[in-house]
Structures are given as C-alpha cells and as structure tokens.
mmCIF file of C-alpha atoms and ligand atoms in Angstrom:
data_model
loop_
_atom_site.group_PDB
_atom_site.id
_atom_site.type_symbol
_atom_site.label_atom_id
_atom_site.label_comp_id
_atom_site.label_asym_id
_atom_site.label_seq_id
_atom_site.Cartn_x
_atom_site.Cartn_y
_atom_site.Cartn_z
ATOM 1 C CA UNK A 25 -4.114 17.858 -6.333
ATOM 2 C CA UNK A 26 -3.176 14.483 -4.956
ATOM 3 C CA UNK A 27 0.137 14.080 -3.044
ATOM 4 C CA UNK A 28 2.238 11.204 -4.018
ATOM 5 C CA UNK A 29 2.201 8.268 -1.776
ATOM 6 C CA UNK A 30 4.794 5.419 -1.428
ATOM 7 C CA UNK A 31 4.025 2.540 0.908
ATOM 8 C CA UNK A 32 6.586 -0.077 1.940
ATOM 9 C CA UNK A 33 5.147 -3.407 2.476
ATOM 10 C CA UNK A 34 7.861 -5.420 4.561
ATOM 11 C CA UNK A 35 5.584 -8.438 4.556
ATOM 12 C CA UNK A 36 7.042 -11.078 7.017
ATOM 13 C CA UNK A 37 10.565 -9.834 6.766
ATOM 14 C CA UNK A 38 13.065 -8.132 9.146
ATOM 15 C CA UNK A 39 14.083 -8.110 12.710
ATOM 16 C CA UNK A 40 15.292 -5.661 15.321
ATOM 17 C CA UNK A 41 18.670 -5.310 13.701
ATOM 18 C CA UNK A 42 17.349 -4.855 10.215
ATOM 19 C CA UNK A 43 14.977 -2.008 11.396
ATOM 20 C CA UNK A 44 17.936 -0.218 13.300
ATOM 21 C CA UNK A 45 20.132 -0.557 10.164
ATOM 22 C CA UNK A 46 17.265 0.606 7.797
ATOM 23 C CA UNK A 47 16.475 3.587 9.938
ATOM 24 C CA UNK A 48 20.064 4.646 9.942
ATOM 25 C CA UNK A 49 20.395 4.283 6.049
ATOM 26 C CA UNK A 50 16.994 5.798 4.968
ATOM 27 C CA UNK A 51 16.754 9.572 5.372
ATOM 28 C CA UNK A 52 13.352 11.095 5.386
ATOM 29 C CA UNK A 53 10.330 11.172 3.140
ATOM 30 C CA UNK A 54 11.017 13.629 0.243
ATOM 31 C CA UNK A 55 9.116 16.799 0.173
ATOM 32 C CA UNK A 56 5.790 16.435 -1.411
ATOM 33 C CA UNK A 57 5.524 12.547 -0.923
ATOM 34 C CA UNK A 58 3.840 10.674 1.936
ATOM 35 C CA UNK A 59 5.998 7.802 2.943
ATOM 36 C CA UNK A 60 4.437 4.912 4.876
ATOM 37 C CA UNK A 61 6.254 1.781 6.195
ATOM 38 C CA UNK A 62 4.128 -1.335 7.030
ATOM 39 C CA UNK A 63 6.429 -3.561 9.050
ATOM 40 C CA UNK A 64 5.417 -6.867 10.567
ATOM 41 C CA UNK A 65 2.982 -5.904 13.601
ATOM 42 C CA UNK A 66 5.600 -7.381 16.094
ATOM 43 C CA UNK A 67 8.000 -4.495 15.059
ATOM 44 C CA UNK A 68 5.557 -1.651 14.717
ATOM 45 C CA UNK A 69 6.263 -0.003 17.959
ATOM 46 C CA UNK A 70 10.146 -0.377 17.331
ATOM 47 C CA UNK A 71 9.746 1.259 13.910
ATOM 48 C CA UNK A 72 7.696 4.210 15.172
ATOM 49 C CA UNK A 73 10.492 4.891 17.929
ATOM 50 C CA UNK A 74 13.243 4.386 15.291
ATOM 51 C CA UNK A 75 11.896 6.938 12.962
ATOM 52 C CA UNK A 76 10.619 9.425 15.532
ATOM 53 C CA UNK A 77 11.043 13.084 14.299
ATOM 54 C CA UNK A 78 10.949 12.068 10.690
ATOM 55 C CA UNK A 79 7.849 12.448 8.425
ATOM 56 C CA UNK A 80 7.492 8.778 7.988
ATOM 57 C CA UNK A 81 4.138 7.345 8.704
ATOM 58 C CA UNK A 82 3.251 3.750 9.583
ATOM 59 C CA UNK A 83 0.687 1.066 8.700
ATOM 60 C CA UNK A 84 -0.169 -2.600 9.133
ATOM 61 C CA UNK A 85 -0.520 -5.378 6.670
ATOM 62 C CA UNK A 86 -3.685 -6.763 7.885
ATOM 63 C CA UNK A 87 -6.432 -6.225 10.571
ATOM 64 C CA UNK A 88 -9.087 -8.345 12.116
ATOM 65 C CA UNK A 89 -12.846 -7.727 11.240
ATOM 66 C CA UNK A 90 -13.710 -6.926 14.943
ATOM 67 C CA UNK A 91 -12.117 -4.724 17.620
ATOM 68 C CA UNK A 92 -11.594 -7.532 20.244
ATOM 69 C CA UNK A 93 -12.613 -11.058 21.016
ATOM 70 C CA UNK A 94 -11.435 -14.683 21.384
ATOM 71 C CA UNK A 95 -9.557 -14.655 18.110
ATOM 72 C CA UNK A 96 -6.144 -16.226 18.785
ATOM 73 C CA UNK A 97 -3.349 -14.764 16.679
ATOM 74 C CA UNK A 98 -5.425 -11.937 15.179
ATOM 75 C CA UNK A 99 -4.803 -8.306 15.782
ATOM 76 C CA UNK A 100 -7.463 -5.529 15.689
ATOM 77 C CA UNK A 101 -7.245 -2.232 13.764
ATOM 78 C CA UNK A 102 -7.675 -0.480 16.970
ATOM 79 C CA UNK A 103 -4.571 -2.083 18.476
ATOM 80 C CA UNK A 104 -2.522 -1.131 15.375
ATOM 81 C CA UNK A 105 -3.790 2.456 15.863
ATOM 82 C CA UNK A 106 -2.874 2.315 19.575
ATOM 83 C CA UNK A 107 0.671 1.341 18.495
ATOM 84 C CA UNK A 108 1.089 4.191 16.143
ATOM 85 C CA UNK A 109 -0.382 2.853 12.872
ATOM 86 C CA UNK A 110 -2.216 5.322 10.628
ATOM 87 C CA UNK A 111 -2.776 3.078 7.551
ATOM 88 C CA UNK A 112 -3.755 -0.572 7.002
ATOM 89 C CA UNK A 113 -3.272 -2.641 3.874
ATOM 90 C CA UNK A 114 -6.459 -4.453 3.136
ATOM 91 C CA UNK A 115 -7.087 -7.379 0.888
ATOM 92 C CA UNK A 116 -3.464 -7.934 -0.239
ATOM 93 C CA UNK A 117 -3.555 -10.814 -2.857
ATOM 94 C CA UNK A 118 -1.416 -13.023 -0.349
ATOM 95 C CA UNK A 119 -4.217 -12.532 2.314
ATOM 96 C CA UNK A 120 -6.748 -13.341 -0.491
ATOM 97 C CA UNK A 121 -5.062 -16.483 -1.767
ATOM 98 C CA UNK A 122 -3.026 -17.886 1.208
ATOM 99 C CA UNK A 123 -5.437 -16.920 4.064
ATOM 100 C CA UNK A 124 -8.796 -17.375 2.217
ATOM 101 C CA UNK A 125 -10.017 -13.829 2.379
ATOM 102 C CA UNK A 126 -13.023 -13.541 0.209
ATOM 103 C CA UNK A 127 -14.318 -10.150 -1.096
ATOM 104 C CA UNK A 128 -16.937 -10.060 1.803
ATOM 105 C CA UNK A 129 -14.123 -10.472 4.396
ATOM 106 C CA UNK A 130 -12.088 -7.716 2.671
ATOM 107 C CA UNK A 131 -15.101 -5.408 2.810
ATOM 108 C CA UNK A 132 -15.430 -6.181 6.564
ATOM 109 C CA UNK A 133 -11.809 -5.537 7.215
ATOM 110 C CA UNK A 134 -12.047 -2.198 5.078
ATOM 111 C CA UNK A 135 -14.743 -1.097 7.467
ATOM 112 C CA UNK A 136 -12.793 -2.348 10.519
ATOM 113 C CA UNK A 137 -9.915 -0.121 9.562
ATOM 114 C CA UNK A 138 -12.140 2.868 8.960
ATOM 115 C CA UNK A 139 -13.907 2.319 12.130
ATOM 116 C CA UNK A 140 -10.495 2.455 14.164
ATOM 117 C CA UNK A 141 -9.452 5.599 12.257
ATOM 118 C CA UNK A 142 -7.013 3.900 10.015
ATOM 119 C CA UNK A 143 -6.515 4.898 6.380
ATOM 120 C CA UNK A 144 -7.296 1.748 4.376
ATOM 121 C CA UNK A 145 -5.160 0.702 1.451
ATOM 122 C CA UNK A 146 -7.403 -1.558 -0.491
ATOM 123 C CA UNK A 147 -5.545 -4.018 -2.784
ATOM 124 C CA UNK A 148 -7.064 -5.193 -6.046
ATOM 125 C CA UNK A 149 -5.596 -7.171 -8.895
ATOM 126 C CA UNK A 150 -6.057 -9.906 -11.373
ATOM 127 C CA UNK A 151 -4.035 -13.300 -11.765
ATOM 128 C CA UNK A 152 -2.245 -14.140 -15.009
ATOM 129 C CA UNK A 153 -4.986 -16.613 -15.911
ATOM 130 C CA UNK A 154 -7.616 -13.818 -15.371
ATOM 131 C CA UNK A 155 -5.565 -11.459 -17.586
ATOM 132 C CA UNK A 156 -4.952 -14.046 -20.256
ATOM 133 C CA UNK A 157 -8.660 -15.030 -20.477
ATOM 134 C CA UNK A 158 -9.702 -11.254 -20.883
ATOM 135 C CA UNK A 159 -11.065 -11.109 -17.323
ATOM 136 C CA UNK A 160 -8.691 -8.542 -15.789
ATOM 137 C CA UNK A 161 -10.992 -5.569 -15.677
ATOM 138 C CA UNK A 162 -14.011 -7.702 -14.557
ATOM 139 C CA UNK A 163 -11.949 -9.135 -11.756
ATOM 140 C CA UNK A 164 -10.762 -5.774 -10.388
ATOM 141 C CA UNK A 165 -14.331 -4.218 -10.822
ATOM 142 C CA UNK A 166 -15.892 -7.055 -8.805
ATOM 143 C CA UNK A 167 -13.167 -6.641 -6.099
ATOM 144 C CA UNK A 168 -13.828 -2.950 -5.936
ATOM 145 C CA UNK A 169 -17.575 -3.305 -6.047
ATOM 146 C CA UNK A 170 -17.528 -5.641 -2.908
ATOM 147 C CA UNK A 171 -16.057 -2.703 -0.953
ATOM 148 C CA UNK A 172 -17.562 0.321 -2.702
ATOM 149 C CA UNK A 173 -21.043 -0.818 -3.060
ATOM 150 C CA UNK A 174 -21.360 -1.237 0.673
ATOM 151 C CA UNK A 175 -19.370 1.816 1.700
ATOM 152 C CA UNK A 176 -21.131 5.158 2.049
ATOM 153 C CA UNK A 177 -19.111 7.954 0.360
ATOM 154 C CA UNK A 178 -17.603 9.292 3.691
ATOM 155 C CA UNK A 179 -16.145 5.828 4.227
ATOM 156 C CA UNK A 180 -14.044 6.379 1.089
ATOM 157 C CA UNK A 181 -12.486 9.388 2.268
ATOM 158 C CA UNK A 182 -8.814 9.090 2.993
ATOM 159 C CA UNK A 183 -8.911 5.521 1.405
ATOM 160 C CA UNK A 184 -6.325 4.419 -1.117
ATOM 161 C CA UNK A 185 -6.651 1.841 -3.860
ATOM 162 C CA UNK A 186 -3.531 -0.221 -4.892
ATOM 163 C CA UNK A 187 -3.615 -2.041 -8.190
ATOM 164 C CA UNK A 188 -1.474 -4.949 -7.728
ATOM 165 C CA UNK A 189 -1.645 -7.596 -10.575
ATOM 166 C CA UNK A 190 -0.896 -10.880 -8.938
ATOM 167 C CA UNK A 191 1.310 -11.907 -11.894
ATOM 168 C CA UNK A 192 3.674 -8.911 -11.043
ATOM 169 C CA UNK A 193 4.001 -9.540 -7.397
ATOM 170 C CA UNK A 194 7.441 -10.955 -6.480
ATOM 171 C CA UNK A 195 8.079 -12.031 -10.020
ATOM 172 C CA UNK A 196 10.136 -9.327 -11.476
ATOM 173 C CA UNK A 197 7.590 -8.785 -14.066
ATOM 174 C CA UNK A 198 6.540 -5.256 -13.495
ATOM 175 C CA UNK A 199 3.494 -4.029 -15.410
ATOM 176 C CA UNK A 200 4.439 -1.653 -18.172
ATOM 177 C CA UNK A 201 3.175 1.969 -17.403
ATOM 178 C CA UNK A 202 0.671 1.530 -20.146
ATOM 179 C CA UNK A 203 -0.932 -1.556 -18.663
ATOM 180 C CA UNK A 204 -0.867 -0.118 -15.295
ATOM 181 C CA UNK A 205 -2.394 3.199 -16.485
ATOM 182 C CA UNK A 206 -5.135 1.444 -18.332
ATOM 183 C CA UNK A 207 -6.164 -0.309 -15.193
ATOM 184 C CA UNK A 208 -5.816 2.708 -12.999
ATOM 185 C CA UNK A 209 -7.897 4.776 -15.442
ATOM 186 C CA UNK A 210 -10.707 2.154 -15.137
ATOM 187 C CA UNK A 211 -10.445 2.247 -11.299
ATOM 188 C CA UNK A 212 -10.583 6.011 -11.284
ATOM 189 C CA UNK A 213 -13.655 5.849 -13.491
ATOM 190 C CA UNK A 214 -15.350 3.413 -11.052
ATOM 191 C CA UNK A 215 -14.523 5.760 -8.178
ATOM 192 C CA UNK A 216 -16.218 8.601 -10.126
ATOM 193 C CA UNK A 217 -19.554 6.879 -9.502
ATOM 194 C CA UNK A 218 -18.732 7.011 -5.794
ATOM 195 C CA UNK A 219 -17.958 10.673 -6.001
ATOM 196 C CA UNK A 220 -14.305 10.184 -4.866
ATOM 197 C CA UNK A 221 -12.451 9.914 -8.067
ATOM 198 C CA UNK A 222 -10.350 13.201 -8.027
ATOM 199 C CA UNK A 223 -9.084 12.875 -4.407
ATOM 200 C CA UNK A 224 -8.584 9.217 -4.082
ATOM 201 C CA UNK A 225 -4.816 8.108 -4.469
ATOM 202 C CA UNK A 226 -4.210 5.075 -6.614
ATOM 203 C CA UNK A 227 -0.987 3.224 -6.114
ATOM 204 C CA UNK A 228 0.575 0.640 -8.433
ATOM 205 C CA UNK A 229 2.312 -2.414 -6.791
ATOM 206 C CA UNK A 230 4.174 -5.380 -8.243
ATOM 207 C CA UNK A 231 7.873 -5.670 -8.735
ATOM 208 C CA UNK A 232 8.522 -1.796 -8.588
ATOM 209 C CA UNK A 233 12.197 -1.297 -8.735
ATOM 210 C CA UNK A 234 14.237 2.009 -8.395
ATOM 211 C CA UNK A 235 14.656 2.057 -12.159
ATOM 212 C CA UNK A 236 11.336 2.091 -13.951
ATOM 213 C CA UNK A 237 9.561 3.671 -10.945
ATOM 214 C CA UNK A 238 9.628 7.085 -12.468
ATOM 215 C CA UNK A 239 8.049 5.992 -15.681
ATOM 216 C CA UNK A 240 5.203 4.367 -13.611
ATOM 217 C CA UNK A 241 4.742 7.311 -11.480
ATOM 218 C CA UNK A 242 4.722 9.695 -14.534
ATOM 219 C CA UNK A 243 1.294 7.955 -15.648
ATOM 220 C CA UNK A 244 -1.725 10.265 -15.208
ATOM 221 C CA UNK A 245 -3.535 8.028 -12.786
ATOM 222 C CA UNK A 246 -0.698 6.557 -10.829
ATOM 223 C CA UNK A 247 -0.123 8.423 -7.694
ATOM 224 C CA UNK A 248 2.559 6.352 -6.126
ATOM 225 C CA UNK A 249 3.484 2.707 -5.288
ATOM 226 C CA UNK A 250 3.084 -0.138 -3.010
ATOM 227 C CA UNK A 251 6.464 -1.603 -2.799
ATOM 228 C CA UNK A 252 7.304 -5.076 -1.572
ATOM 229 C CA UNK A 253 10.809 -6.511 -2.101
ATOM 230 C CA UNK A 254 12.569 -3.252 -3.042
ATOM 231 C CA UNK A 255 11.413 -1.699 0.061
ATOM 232 C CA UNK A 256 13.592 -3.791 2.234
ATOM 233 C CA UNK A 257 16.637 -2.069 0.691
ATOM 234 C CA UNK A 258 16.923 1.390 2.120
ATOM 235 C CA UNK A 259 18.715 2.828 -0.898
ATOM 236 C CA UNK A 260 16.434 1.321 -3.398
ATOM 237 C CA UNK A 261 13.412 2.392 -1.292
ATOM 238 C CA UNK A 262 14.764 6.000 -0.999
ATOM 239 C CA UNK A 263 15.222 6.128 -4.763
ATOM 240 C CA UNK A 264 11.603 4.936 -5.390
ATOM 241 C CA UNK A 265 10.429 7.666 -2.950
ATOM 242 C CA UNK A 266 12.426 10.197 -4.644
ATOM 243 C CA UNK A 267 11.036 9.035 -8.088
ATOM 244 C CA UNK A 268 7.691 9.744 -6.719
ATOM 245 C CA UNK A 269 8.697 13.367 -5.789
ATOM 246 C CA UNK A 270 10.091 14.114 -9.206
ATOM 247 C CA UNK A 271 11.209 11.615 -11.866
ATOM 248 C CA UNK A 272 14.755 12.831 -12.666
ATOM 249 C CA UNK A 273 15.742 13.491 -8.977
ATOM 250 C CA UNK A 274 18.798 11.836 -7.761
ATOM 251 C CA UNK A 275 18.371 9.405 -4.729
ATOM 252 C CA UNK A 276 20.233 10.059 -1.603
ATOM 253 C CA UNK A 277 20.223 8.398 1.874
ATOM 254 C CA UNK A 278 21.294 9.579 5.216
ATOM 255 C CA UNK A 279 19.528 12.753 4.548
ATOM 256 C CA UNK A 280 17.269 13.933 7.203
ATOM 257 C CA UNK A 281 16.925 17.466 5.932
ATOM 258 C CA UNK A 282 13.814 16.675 3.819
ATOM 259 C CA UNK A 283 15.544 17.957 0.703
ATOM 260 C CA UNK A 284 16.381 14.485 -0.827
HETATM 261 P P1 LIG B 7 7.062 -6.789 -4.744
HETATM 262 O O1 LIG B 7 7.333 -5.392 -4.892
HETATM 263 O O2 LIG B 7 7.992 -7.767 -4.066
HETATM 264 O O3 LIG B 7 6.646 -7.331 -6.106
HETATM 265 O O4 LIG B 7 5.602 -7.011 -3.867
HETATM 266 C C1 LIG B 7 4.598 -6.033 -4.210
HETATM 267 C C2 LIG B 7 3.564 -6.196 -3.137
HETATM 268 O O5 LIG B 7 2.996 -7.287 -2.970
HETATM 269 C C3 LIG B 7 3.463 -5.123 -2.291
HETATM 270 O O6 LIG B 7 2.304 -5.261 -1.572
#
C-alpha cells in the first residue's frame, strides 16, 4: 500500500515573513499523507524550525552533482541533508529548460541525492509540441531511461517519480485525470521492469488546484501531487493535502491535531 504524498515546490518565492505566516496558517499533514515542503534553500533552516513538532518533512529543489568543490553558487545534497532536508526534486522542467540540465546531468543529480541519503523526486514530462506530435510517451520514457537504466534496483528504493507535463506547469491547464492516469500507468509499467512498480510513488504536477485535486488523486496510479503555485497559499495547500487523504474531506487550517 503506497502512502499518499503531497509536495510543495515553492520555487523562488517567499521570504521570512511569508514562512512565519504560512506556518501559522497551515496546520499539519493529514493522517495518512506525507507532506513535504521544498522552500528556497536559503529558507530551509527557518522552515524546519517553523514547523518543528509537526509531521511536515522538507526537501530542496535542486542539488549539485558532487558533494563539495569550487562550484560558486551551487549547493550539495549533503548540505541540504545537513540542514534538515529529506527529499530533493531532481530534473524539474525549469532546471532542464532554463539551466540546461540534460538527461545525463539529471541522472547524476539523482545519484547525488541518493548518495547523500535524500529521497529523490524525479520530474519527467513532455512539452506541448512533443504531445501534439505524438511524442509524449517517448519523451517521458527517454527521461526515465536516462536515470533508471543506470540505477541499480536499490537506488530506486524511496525514489518518487513526478509526471509534470510542461504544458500544464504554471499555465492553469491542468491535465485531465484521464490524461494524467494514462501517463502514470505507462510510468508504472516502466518501473515494473526495474522491479519497483508497486512501491514507487508517482505524483502528478502541473496547475493542481484545490478543486480538481481529489479527481486527480482518485486515479489508480496517481499517489499524490507536486504542487507549485497553489502551495504558496496555506489554505489551498491544506485543501490539496486533505484531498490526498480522502477525496470528500473538508479542508481546515490552524489544526495541529492531525485530524484535518
Ligand atoms: P504549478 O502548480 O504552479 O503549475 O507548478 C507545478 C510545478 O512545477 C511543481 O513542481
């Protein structure tokens, strides 16, 4: 049985005041759901302190390929771990398209996260052009193969795959549950060849909103979400986490009892 997982990707948003306010508005992870917040690295330590005593876990949005070195501006997975991170988003489409991360670099970063003891959340997804030209599945398969073909089965333990179609990220154009499920089923089938299909969590990401989240999470192969914009609103994010716990459950905030 896979536990639901909802991950907030705050991208390059927020400041100290925002985190204080978010922490006071957001309650706790609903029972049965793992909730992970990935703030900008600069605020990771503040986040860990602000949520102390709750079941929230933390991650980073990127890691370097190596543990240390003369790499101005980079941060190692080991440093993120040292600050309290347990997860690392790897290969987000913004890293791929804006920072030139190839499949080979993404594979190295996946290994770097594992080496440091972080749980990698590997992002895959096709562009609109690739979907329109019928290459959505081939694109995602190639992105998966770059990592899975070089990773021994133990490296895939505790890894998560996030399907984030590029055309759905930040556009408001959420994939329908059917479109998302179709790709998730294909990803799970691919994981079957690596022997980890049943236990690997698959997240959908791309314009997830509070309404509509339950329908996505109800799909057989969608185990939760990777949430961008809506994760910056404590009420909306709480509602999405709640949808992962049980579709018709009402969202509440300021509830630290764990019963929301
Ligand atoms: P949005 O939810 O803002 O579309 O972002 C999705 C995303 O990129 C999460 O990693």
